[in-house]
Amino acid sequence: MKKIIKNGTIVTAAETYTADMMIENGIITTIAVQLDAPDAEIIDASGCYIFPGGIDPHTHLDMPFGGTTTVDDFESGTKAAAFGGTTTIIDFCLTNKGKSLQSAVDTWHTKSQDKAVIDYSFHLMISEINDDVLTELPVIMEHEGITSFKVFMAYKNSFQADDGTLYKTLQTARREGALVMVHAENGDVIEFLIEQALAARQTDPIYHALTRPPELEGEATGRAISLTGLTDSQLYVVHVTCADAALKIAEGRKQGLRIYGETCPQYLVLDQTDLEKPDFEGAKYVWSPPLREKWNQDVLWDCLWNGSLQTIGSDQCSFDFKGQKELGRGDFSKIPNGGPIIEDRFSILYSEGVAKGRISLNQFVSMVSTTSAKLFGMFPQKGTLSIGSDADIVIFDPTVKRTLSAATHHMKVDYSAFEGMEVTGEPVSVLSRGEFVIRDKTFVGTPGSGQYLHRNRFEAPATTELKTMPETELSGGVI
Ligand code: URP
Ligand code: ZN
Ligand code: ZN
């Protein structure tokens, strides 16, 4: 059945205007003033913004990590995402050394199909590059539409890859048209600092932050940027937390390199002092990289405002406090890293960003949706409201005031990292390809209705020139 959304204010990354919108067969077919059709269902959006559905480019659902598995899976995680205004996620598919990439992707398909209530895709972790991987990567890109690779520069003895692997991954990505994502921290030095801290009986959650100083995030970020320049490739730095890293990205972009940066709500509103909460509560705030001294938040907001950082990911990676975070009592290095944000990513950015005047409405849409669609090969099917785009739509009431809490959230996890935080604005209804998933704040979706998305290869955005060496430089003529 046709639907017409009437009387709302349509907001994209480029424009804000009042018009009606017709949806047919899951796509947006008409945008005009005063639309009517006798056979259409009318949805009144008076007083609300109409946003493109949020795209969360960074989730870990049903992921084994730190000796346990994230508590939110593709059903509870995507349901919570939908409540929060997100209609597409890209989850990280973990690979295992010595095993085929396809077997890892198959595992992730098994985890997600029949469960997801919104559309989803996968990034592929690269843990080693050898002849088998080099042969299989282009096949996976073609058959699975996976066009982004993830390299961990930290988590020694588990996920960490060496610099040679990162270099070869960047080279391959340049050749094949993929975007390389990095978790940028110096894992070798961190491992040493952790050993030193534990030897000195420094076991509380705060030592998680103190053994992962911002210098080691800045150093790894700079190293990854240098290797990207050397290979003339493209890099997306996930979960940027601090000035040390953000300013390296700004510098790389100034040099004309194709470097992109993501930060997450937790780094914009929480800080290192949260790890000092008594009774082991600090464990709820253990992320890697860690929460930083509060002054870094101003730098992150500035970088979002001026375009040095472009996207907001949730880094959804939820572990219950009871029985999971508690694994690290008496040894901070055993606290599973990560937290629950998939539901609150969109609203926290709206409330802290737009409502507090730090970013514009259009920048908000760009950060929570459009730029991820462009960088990860889904635009304009996703990430905007234009004729022919999927009708992934959020009807958002900007006047509602509410309090975030584990008592009201829809994730399975047993705590909220934002307990008691007041936010302005709320998604009222959310549509995925033209069908309601959330209607008037009630879940009406169906597990398994989310579709797997094949993504296009990375294309340098029009504003970013591909860096080509001038003739003189190639012949050694530049001093
Ligand atoms: O602490 C975090 N960020 N956990 C999830 C895994 C990762 O590093 O992204
Ligand atoms: Zn990470
Ligand atoms: Zn992550």
Coordinates of C-alpha atoms and ligand atoms in Angstrom, one line a residue:
M1 CA 0.0 0.0 0.0
K2 CA 1.1 3.5 -0.7
K3 CA 2.0 5.8 2.2
I4 CA 2.2 9.6 2.3
I5 CA 4.0 11.3 5.1
K6 CA 2.5 14.8 5.5
N7 CA 3.3 18.0 7.3
G8 CA 6.8 17.1 8.4
T9 CA 10.0 19.0 8.0
I10 CA 12.3 17.0 5.7
V11 CA 16.0 17.2 6.6
T12 CA 18.8 15.8 4.6
A13 CA 22.6 16.5 4.8
A14 CA 22.0 19.3 2.3
E15 CA 18.5 20.8 2.8
T16 CA 15.7 21.5 5.3
Y17 CA 12.2 22.1 3.9
T18 CA 8.5 21.3 4.3
A19 CA 7.0 18.9 1.9
D20 CA 5.0 15.7 1.7
M21 CA 6.6 12.4 0.8
M22 CA 5.1 9.4 -1.1
I23 CA 6.3 5.9 -0.5
E24 CA 5.6 3.0 -2.9
N25 CA 7.0 -0.5 -2.9
G26 CA 9.6 0.4 -0.3
I27 CA 11.0 3.4 -2.1
I28 CA 10.4 7.2 -2.1
T29 CA 8.6 8.0 -5.3
T30 CA 7.4 11.6 -4.9
I31 CA 8.3 14.6 -2.8
A32 CA 6.0 17.6 -3.3
V33 CA 3.8 20.1 -1.5
Q34 CA 0.2 19.0 -0.8
L35 CA 0.5 15.4 -2.0
D36 CA -2.7 13.3 -2.1
A37 CA -3.7 9.9 -3.3
P38 CA -7.0 8.3 -2.5
D39 CA -5.5 4.8 -2.0
A40 CA -2.6 6.0 0.3
E41 CA -2.3 5.6 4.0
I42 CA -1.7 9.1 5.4
I43 CA 0.9 9.5 8.2
D44 CA 0.8 12.9 9.9
A45 CA 4.2 14.2 11.0
S46 CA 3.2 17.6 12.2
G47 CA 5.8 19.2 14.4
C48 CA 8.3 16.5 13.5
Y49 CA 11.5 16.2 11.5
I50 CA 11.7 13.6 8.8
F51 CA 15.3 12.3 8.7
P52 CA 16.9 9.6 6.6
G53 CA 17.3 6.4 8.7
G54 CA 20.4 6.4 10.7
I55 CA 23.4 4.3 9.5
D56 CA 25.5 2.9 12.3
P57 CA 28.8 1.9 10.6
H58 CA 30.3 0.2 13.7
T59 CA 28.6 -2.6 15.6
H60 CA 29.6 -5.8 17.3
L61 CA 26.5 -8.0 17.6
D62 CA 26.8 -11.6 18.9
M63 CA 30.6 -11.2 18.9
P64 CA 33.0 -13.4 20.9
F65 CA 35.5 -11.2 22.6
G66 CA 37.5 -11.2 25.9
G67 CA 36.5 -14.8 26.7
T68 CA 32.8 -14.1 26.4
T69 CA 30.2 -13.0 23.8
T70 CA 28.4 -9.7 23.4
V71 CA 24.9 -10.0 25.0
D72 CA 23.0 -8.2 22.3
D73 CA 22.6 -10.3 19.1
F74 CA 21.2 -9.4 15.7
E75 CA 17.6 -9.5 17.0
S76 CA 17.8 -7.5 20.2
G77 CA 20.6 -5.2 18.7
T78 CA 18.8 -4.3 15.5
K79 CA 15.5 -3.8 17.4
A80 CA 17.1 -1.4 19.8
A81 CA 18.8 0.3 16.9
A82 CA 15.4 0.8 15.2
F83 CA 13.9 2.3 18.5
G84 CA 16.9 4.7 18.4
G85 CA 16.4 5.8 14.7
T86 CA 18.9 3.6 13.0
T87 CA 17.8 1.6 9.9
T88 CA 21.1 0.2 8.7
I89 CA 24.1 -1.2 10.5
I90 CA 27.4 -2.5 9.4
D91 CA 28.8 -5.1 11.7
F92 CA 32.3 -6.4 12.0
C93 CA 32.8 -9.9 10.7
L94 CA 35.7 -11.5 12.6
T95 CA 38.1 -13.8 10.7
N96 CA 40.5 -16.5 11.9
K97 CA 44.0 -17.0 10.7
G98 CA 44.4 -20.0 8.5
K99 CA 40.7 -20.3 7.8
S100 CA 38.9 -19.1 4.7
L101 CA 37.4 -15.6 4.6
Q102 CA 34.2 -17.1 3.2
S103 CA 33.8 -19.4 6.3
A104 CA 33.9 -16.2 8.5
V105 CA 31.3 -14.4 6.4
D106 CA 29.1 -17.6 6.4
T107 CA 29.3 -17.5 10.2
W108 CA 28.1 -13.9 10.3
H109 CA 25.3 -14.6 7.8
T110 CA 24.1 -17.4 10.2
K111 CA 24.2 -15.0 13.2
S112 CA 22.1 -12.3 11.4
Q113 CA 19.6 -13.8 8.9
D114 CA 16.2 -14.5 10.4
K115 CA 17.1 -12.1 13.2
A116 CA 17.8 -8.6 11.9
V117 CA 14.8 -6.2 11.8
I118 CA 16.7 -3.6 9.8
D119 CA 19.1 -3.8 6.9
Y120 CA 22.7 -4.7 7.5
S121 CA 26.1 -5.4 6.0
F122 CA 29.5 -6.5 7.1
H123 CA 33.0 -5.2 7.3
L124 CA 35.7 -7.9 7.0
M125 CA 38.4 -8.1 9.6
I126 CA 41.9 -8.8 8.1
S127 CA 44.1 -10.7 10.5
E128 CA 46.8 -11.8 8.0
I129 CA 47.6 -11.3 4.3
N130 CA 49.0 -14.2 2.4
D131 CA 48.5 -15.7 -1.1
D132 CA 45.2 -17.4 0.0
V133 CA 43.8 -14.2 1.4
L134 CA 44.9 -12.2 -1.6
T135 CA 43.2 -14.6 -3.9
E136 CA 40.0 -14.7 -1.9
L137 CA 39.5 -11.0 -1.1
P138 CA 38.4 -9.9 -4.6
V139 CA 36.0 -12.9 -4.7
I140 CA 34.5 -11.9 -1.4
M141 CA 34.2 -8.3 -2.5
E142 CA 32.4 -9.3 -5.7
H143 CA 30.1 -12.0 -4.3
E144 CA 29.4 -10.6 -0.9
G145 CA 29.6 -6.9 -1.6
I146 CA 31.9 -6.4 1.3
T147 CA 34.0 -3.3 0.4
S148 CA 35.6 -2.3 3.7
F149 CA 38.3 -4.1 5.6
K150 CA 39.2 -3.8 9.3
V151 CA 42.7 -4.0 10.8
F152 CA 43.3 -4.0 14.5
M153 CA 46.5 -2.3 15.6
A154 CA 45.8 -3.3 19.2
Y155 CA 44.6 -6.3 21.3
K156 CA 48.0 -8.1 21.2
N157 CA 47.7 -11.9 21.2
S158 CA 44.2 -11.8 19.9
F159 CA 43.0 -9.5 17.1
Q160 CA 46.2 -7.4 16.6
A161 CA 47.8 -7.4 13.1
D162 CA 51.3 -6.2 12.4
D163 CA 52.3 -3.1 10.3
G164 CA 53.2 -5.3 7.3
T165 CA 49.6 -6.7 7.3
L166 CA 48.2 -3.2 7.5
Y167 CA 50.5 -2.0 4.7
K168 CA 49.5 -4.9 2.4
T169 CA 45.8 -4.4 3.3
L170 CA 46.1 -0.8 2.3
Q171 CA 47.7 -1.7 -1.0
T172 CA 45.0 -4.3 -1.8
A173 CA 42.3 -1.8 -0.9
R174 CA 43.8 0.7 -3.2
R175 CA 43.9 -1.8 -6.1
E176 CA 40.4 -3.3 -5.5
G177 CA 38.5 -0.2 -4.3
A178 CA 37.9 -0.8 -0.6
L179 CA 38.1 1.4 2.5
V180 CA 40.5 0.2 5.2
M181 CA 39.3 0.8 8.8
V182 CA 41.7 0.8 11.7
H183 CA 41.5 0.5 15.5
A184 CA 44.4 2.7 16.1
E185 CA 46.3 2.1 19.3
N186 CA 49.9 0.8 19.8
G187 CA 49.1 -2.7 21.1
D188 CA 52.7 -3.7 21.8
V189 CA 53.4 -0.8 24.1
I190 CA 49.9 -1.2 25.8
E191 CA 50.7 -4.8 26.5
F192 CA 53.9 -3.8 28.3
L193 CA 52.1 -1.1 30.3
I194 CA 49.4 -3.6 31.4
E195 CA 52.1 -6.1 32.6
Q196 CA 53.8 -3.3 34.6
A197 CA 50.5 -2.1 36.2
L198 CA 49.5 -5.6 37.2
A199 CA 52.9 -6.3 38.6
A200 CA 52.5 -3.2 40.8
R201 CA 49.0 -4.5 41.9
Q202 CA 47.2 -1.8 40.1
T203 CA 44.1 -3.8 39.3
D204 CA 41.1 -1.4 39.4
P205 CA 39.2 -0.3 36.2
I206 CA 40.9 3.1 36.1
Y207 CA 44.2 1.4 35.2
H208 CA 42.5 0.3 31.9
A209 CA 42.6 4.0 30.9
L210 CA 46.0 4.7 32.4
T211 CA 47.7 1.8 30.5
R212 CA 46.3 3.1 27.2
P213 CA 47.4 6.7 27.1
P214 CA 46.2 9.1 24.3
E215 CA 49.8 9.3 23.0
L216 CA 49.5 5.6 21.9
E217 CA 46.3 6.3 20.0
G218 CA 47.9 9.4 18.4
E219 CA 51.0 7.4 17.5
A220 CA 49.1 4.5 15.9
T221 CA 46.8 6.9 14.1
G222 CA 49.8 8.8 12.6
R223 CA 51.4 5.5 11.6
A224 CA 48.3 4.3 9.8
I225 CA 48.0 7.7 8.1
S226 CA 51.6 7.6 6.9
L227 CA 51.2 4.1 5.5
T228 CA 48.0 5.3 3.7
G229 CA 49.9 8.1 2.1
L230 CA 52.7 5.7 1.1
T231 CA 50.2 3.4 -0.6
D232 CA 48.0 6.2 -1.9
S233 CA 45.1 4.3 -0.3
Q234 CA 42.2 5.3 1.8
L235 CA 41.7 5.0 5.6
Y236 CA 38.8 5.3 8.1
V237 CA 39.9 5.6 11.7
V238 CA 37.2 4.1 14.0
H239 CA 36.3 5.4 17.5
V240 CA 38.6 8.4 17.7
T241 CA 38.7 9.5 21.3
C242 CA 41.2 12.3 21.8
A243 CA 43.1 15.4 20.5
D244 CA 46.2 13.4 19.8
A245 CA 44.4 11.2 17.2
A246 CA 41.9 13.8 15.9
L247 CA 44.6 16.3 15.1
K248 CA 46.6 13.7 13.2
I249 CA 43.6 13.0 11.0
A250 CA 43.0 16.8 10.5
E251 CA 46.7 17.1 9.4
G252 CA 46.5 14.1 7.0
R253 CA 43.4 15.5 5.4
K254 CA 45.1 18.9 5.0
Q255 CA 47.8 17.1 3.1
G256 CA 45.1 15.9 0.7
L257 CA 45.1 12.3 1.9
R258 CA 41.9 10.3 1.9
I259 CA 41.6 9.9 5.6
Y260 CA 38.3 9.8 7.4
G261 CA 37.5 9.7 11.1
E262 CA 34.6 8.4 13.3
T263 CA 33.9 9.2 16.9
C264 CA 31.3 7.8 19.2
P265 CA 28.8 9.3 21.6
Q266 CA 30.6 7.9 24.7
Y267 CA 33.7 10.0 23.9
L268 CA 31.6 13.1 23.5
V269 CA 29.7 12.9 26.9
L270 CA 31.6 10.5 29.2
D271 CA 35.1 10.9 30.5
Q272 CA 38.0 9.1 32.3
T273 CA 36.6 9.9 35.8
D274 CA 33.7 7.4 35.1
L275 CA 36.2 4.6 35.4
E276 CA 36.8 5.6 39.0
K277 CA 33.3 4.9 40.1
P278 CA 33.2 2.8 43.3
D279 CA 32.1 -0.9 43.8
F280 CA 33.7 -1.9 40.4
E281 CA 31.0 0.3 38.6
G282 CA 33.9 1.8 36.6
A283 CA 34.0 -1.5 34.6
K284 CA 30.8 -0.3 32.8
Y285 CA 32.9 2.4 31.2
V286 CA 35.8 0.2 29.9
W287 CA 36.2 0.8 26.2
S288 CA 39.2 0.6 24.0
P289 CA 40.5 3.2 23.3
P290 CA 39.4 4.4 26.8
L291 CA 37.4 7.4 27.9
R292 CA 39.7 10.4 28.1
E293 CA 40.2 13.6 30.2
K294 CA 37.1 15.7 29.6
W295 CA 38.9 18.5 27.7
N296 CA 39.3 16.2 24.7
Q297 CA 35.5 16.5 24.2
D298 CA 35.8 20.1 23.0
V299 CA 38.4 19.0 20.5
L300 CA 36.2 16.2 19.2
W301 CA 33.2 18.6 18.8
D302 CA 35.4 21.1 17.0
C303 CA 36.6 18.4 14.6
L304 CA 33.0 17.3 13.9
W305 CA 32.0 20.9 13.3
N306 CA 34.9 21.7 11.0
G307 CA 34.8 18.3 9.1
S308 CA 38.0 16.8 10.4
L309 CA 35.8 14.0 11.8
Q310 CA 32.9 13.0 9.7
T311 CA 30.8 10.1 11.2
I312 CA 29.4 8.9 14.4
G313 CA 29.5 5.1 15.1
S314 CA 28.1 3.5 18.2
D315 CA 30.8 0.8 18.6
Q316 CA 27.9 -1.2 20.1
C317 CA 29.6 -4.0 22.0
S318 CA 27.5 -4.9 25.0
F319 CA 28.4 -7.0 28.0
D320 CA 26.3 -7.4 31.1
F321 CA 27.7 -6.0 34.2
K322 CA 26.7 -9.1 36.1
G323 CA 28.7 -12.1 35.0
Q324 CA 30.6 -10.5 32.1
K325 CA 32.1 -7.1 33.1
E326 CA 32.6 -8.8 36.5
L327 CA 35.1 -11.2 34.9
G328 CA 37.6 -8.4 35.5
R329 CA 37.2 -8.0 39.3
G330 CA 40.7 -8.0 40.6
D331 CA 42.3 -7.6 37.2
F332 CA 41.2 -4.8 34.9
S333 CA 42.8 -6.5 31.9
K334 CA 40.1 -9.2 32.1
I335 CA 37.1 -6.7 31.9
P336 CA 35.5 -7.3 28.5
N337 CA 36.0 -4.1 26.4
G338 CA 32.9 -2.3 25.1
G339 CA 29.5 -0.9 25.9
P340 CA 25.9 -0.6 24.8
I341 CA 25.1 2.5 22.6
I342 CA 23.3 1.3 19.5
E343 CA 20.0 2.7 20.7
D344 CA 21.2 6.0 22.0
R345 CA 23.8 7.0 19.3
F346 CA 21.3 9.0 17.2
S347 CA 19.5 10.8 20.1
I348 CA 22.6 11.7 22.0
L349 CA 24.1 13.3 18.9
Y350 CA 20.9 15.2 18.3
S351 CA 20.5 16.3 21.9
E352 CA 24.2 17.2 22.6
G353 CA 24.9 18.4 19.1
V354 CA 21.9 20.1 17.5
A355 CA 19.9 21.0 20.6
K356 CA 22.9 22.5 22.3
G357 CA 24.0 24.4 19.1
R358 CA 27.3 22.6 18.5
I359 CA 26.4 21.3 15.0
S360 CA 23.7 22.1 12.5
L361 CA 20.7 19.9 11.7
N362 CA 22.2 19.1 8.3
Q363 CA 25.6 18.2 9.8
F364 CA 23.7 15.9 12.2
V365 CA 22.2 14.0 9.2
S366 CA 25.5 13.9 7.5
M367 CA 27.2 12.4 10.6
V368 CA 24.6 9.8 11.6
S369 CA 23.7 8.7 8.1
T370 CA 24.7 10.3 4.8
T371 CA 28.5 10.2 5.1
S372 CA 28.6 6.6 6.1
A373 CA 26.3 5.7 3.2
K374 CA 28.8 7.5 0.8
L375 CA 32.0 6.1 2.3
F376 CA 30.7 2.5 2.6
G377 CA 29.1 2.3 -0.9
M378 CA 25.4 2.6 -0.1
F379 CA 24.5 6.1 -1.4
P380 CA 21.9 7.1 -2.6
Q381 CA 20.0 3.9 -1.9
K382 CA 20.6 4.7 1.8
G383 CA 21.6 7.9 3.7
T384 CA 19.3 10.4 2.1
L385 CA 15.7 11.2 1.2
S386 CA 15.5 11.5 -2.5
I387 CA 13.3 10.0 -5.2
G388 CA 14.4 6.4 -5.7
S389 CA 16.0 6.0 -2.3
D390 CA 14.9 3.3 0.0
A391 CA 12.2 4.6 2.3
D392 CA 14.3 4.3 5.5
I393 CA 12.8 7.1 7.5
V394 CA 12.8 8.5 11.0
I395 CA 9.9 10.7 12.2
F396 CA 11.5 12.5 15.0
D397 CA 9.9 14.7 17.7
P398 CA 12.5 17.4 18.6
T399 CA 10.5 18.7 21.6
V400 CA 10.3 15.5 23.8
K401 CA 12.5 15.5 26.9
R402 CA 13.3 12.1 28.3
T403 CA 15.8 10.2 30.5
L404 CA 18.0 7.4 29.3
S405 CA 17.9 4.3 31.5
A406 CA 18.4 0.6 31.4
A407 CA 14.8 0.4 32.8
T408 CA 13.4 1.7 29.5
H409 CA 16.0 0.8 26.9
H410 CA 15.4 -2.1 24.5
M411 CA 18.8 -3.7 24.5
K412 CA 19.2 -6.9 26.4
V413 CA 22.2 -5.7 28.3
D414 CA 21.7 -5.1 32.1
Y415 CA 22.9 -1.5 32.4
S416 CA 23.0 1.8 30.6
A417 CA 26.3 3.7 30.3
F418 CA 24.1 6.8 30.1
E419 CA 21.8 6.1 33.1
G420 CA 20.0 9.2 34.2
M421 CA 21.1 11.4 31.2
E422 CA 18.4 13.8 30.0
V423 CA 18.1 14.1 26.2
T424 CA 16.0 16.3 24.0
G425 CA 14.2 14.6 21.1
E426 CA 13.0 11.1 20.3
P427 CA 12.3 8.9 17.2
V428 CA 8.5 8.5 17.2
S429 CA 8.2 6.2 14.2
V430 CA 10.8 4.4 12.1
L431 CA 10.3 2.9 8.6
S432 CA 12.6 0.4 6.9
R433 CA 12.1 0.2 3.1
G434 CA 8.6 1.7 3.6
E435 CA 7.4 -0.6 6.4
F436 CA 7.0 0.5 10.0
V437 CA 9.5 -1.1 12.3
I438 CA 8.6 1.3 15.1
R439 CA 5.2 2.9 15.1
D440 CA 4.3 5.5 17.7
K441 CA 7.2 4.2 19.9
T442 CA 6.0 0.6 19.7
F443 CA 7.9 -2.2 17.9
V444 CA 5.9 -3.6 15.0
G445 CA 8.7 -5.1 13.0
T446 CA 9.6 -8.7 12.2
P447 CA 12.8 -10.5 12.9
G448 CA 14.3 -11.6 9.6
S449 CA 12.8 -8.7 7.6
G450 CA 16.2 -6.9 7.6
Q451 CA 18.0 -7.5 4.3
Y452 CA 21.7 -8.1 3.8
L453 CA 23.2 -5.2 1.7
H454 CA 25.8 -5.7 -1.0
R455 CA 27.8 -2.5 -1.1
N456 CA 29.5 -0.7 -3.9
R457 CA 33.3 -0.3 -4.0
F458 CA 35.0 2.8 -2.5
E459 CA 34.9 5.8 -4.6
A460 CA 36.8 8.9 -3.6
P461 CA 34.3 11.6 -2.9
A462 CA 34.2 14.4 -5.5
T463 CA 35.7 16.9 -3.1
T464 CA 38.8 14.7 -2.6
E465 CA 41.2 14.6 -5.4
L466 CA 43.0 11.3 -6.0
K467 CA 46.6 12.0 -5.1
T468 CA 48.8 11.5 -8.1
M469 CA 52.4 12.1 -8.2
P470 CA 53.5 15.0 -10.4
E471 CA 55.9 13.9 -13.3
T472 CA 58.8 15.8 -11.8
E473 CA 58.4 14.1 -8.4
L474 CA 58.4 10.7 -10.1
S475 CA 61.6 11.5 -11.9
G476 CA 63.1 12.8 -8.6
G477 CA 63.0 16.4 -9.7
V478 CA 61.3 17.8 -6.6
I479 CA 63.5 19.0 -3.8
Ligands
URP1 O1 36.0 -1.4 23.6 C1 35.7 -1.6 22.5 N1 35.8 -0.7 21.6 N2 35.1 -2.8 22.1 C2 34.7 -3.2 20.9 C3 35.9 -3.7 20.0 C4 36.6 -2.6 19.4 O2 37.8 -2.3 19.7 O3 36.0 -1.9 18.6
ZN2 ZN 38.2 -1.0 18.3
ZN3 ZN 34.4 -1.6 17.7

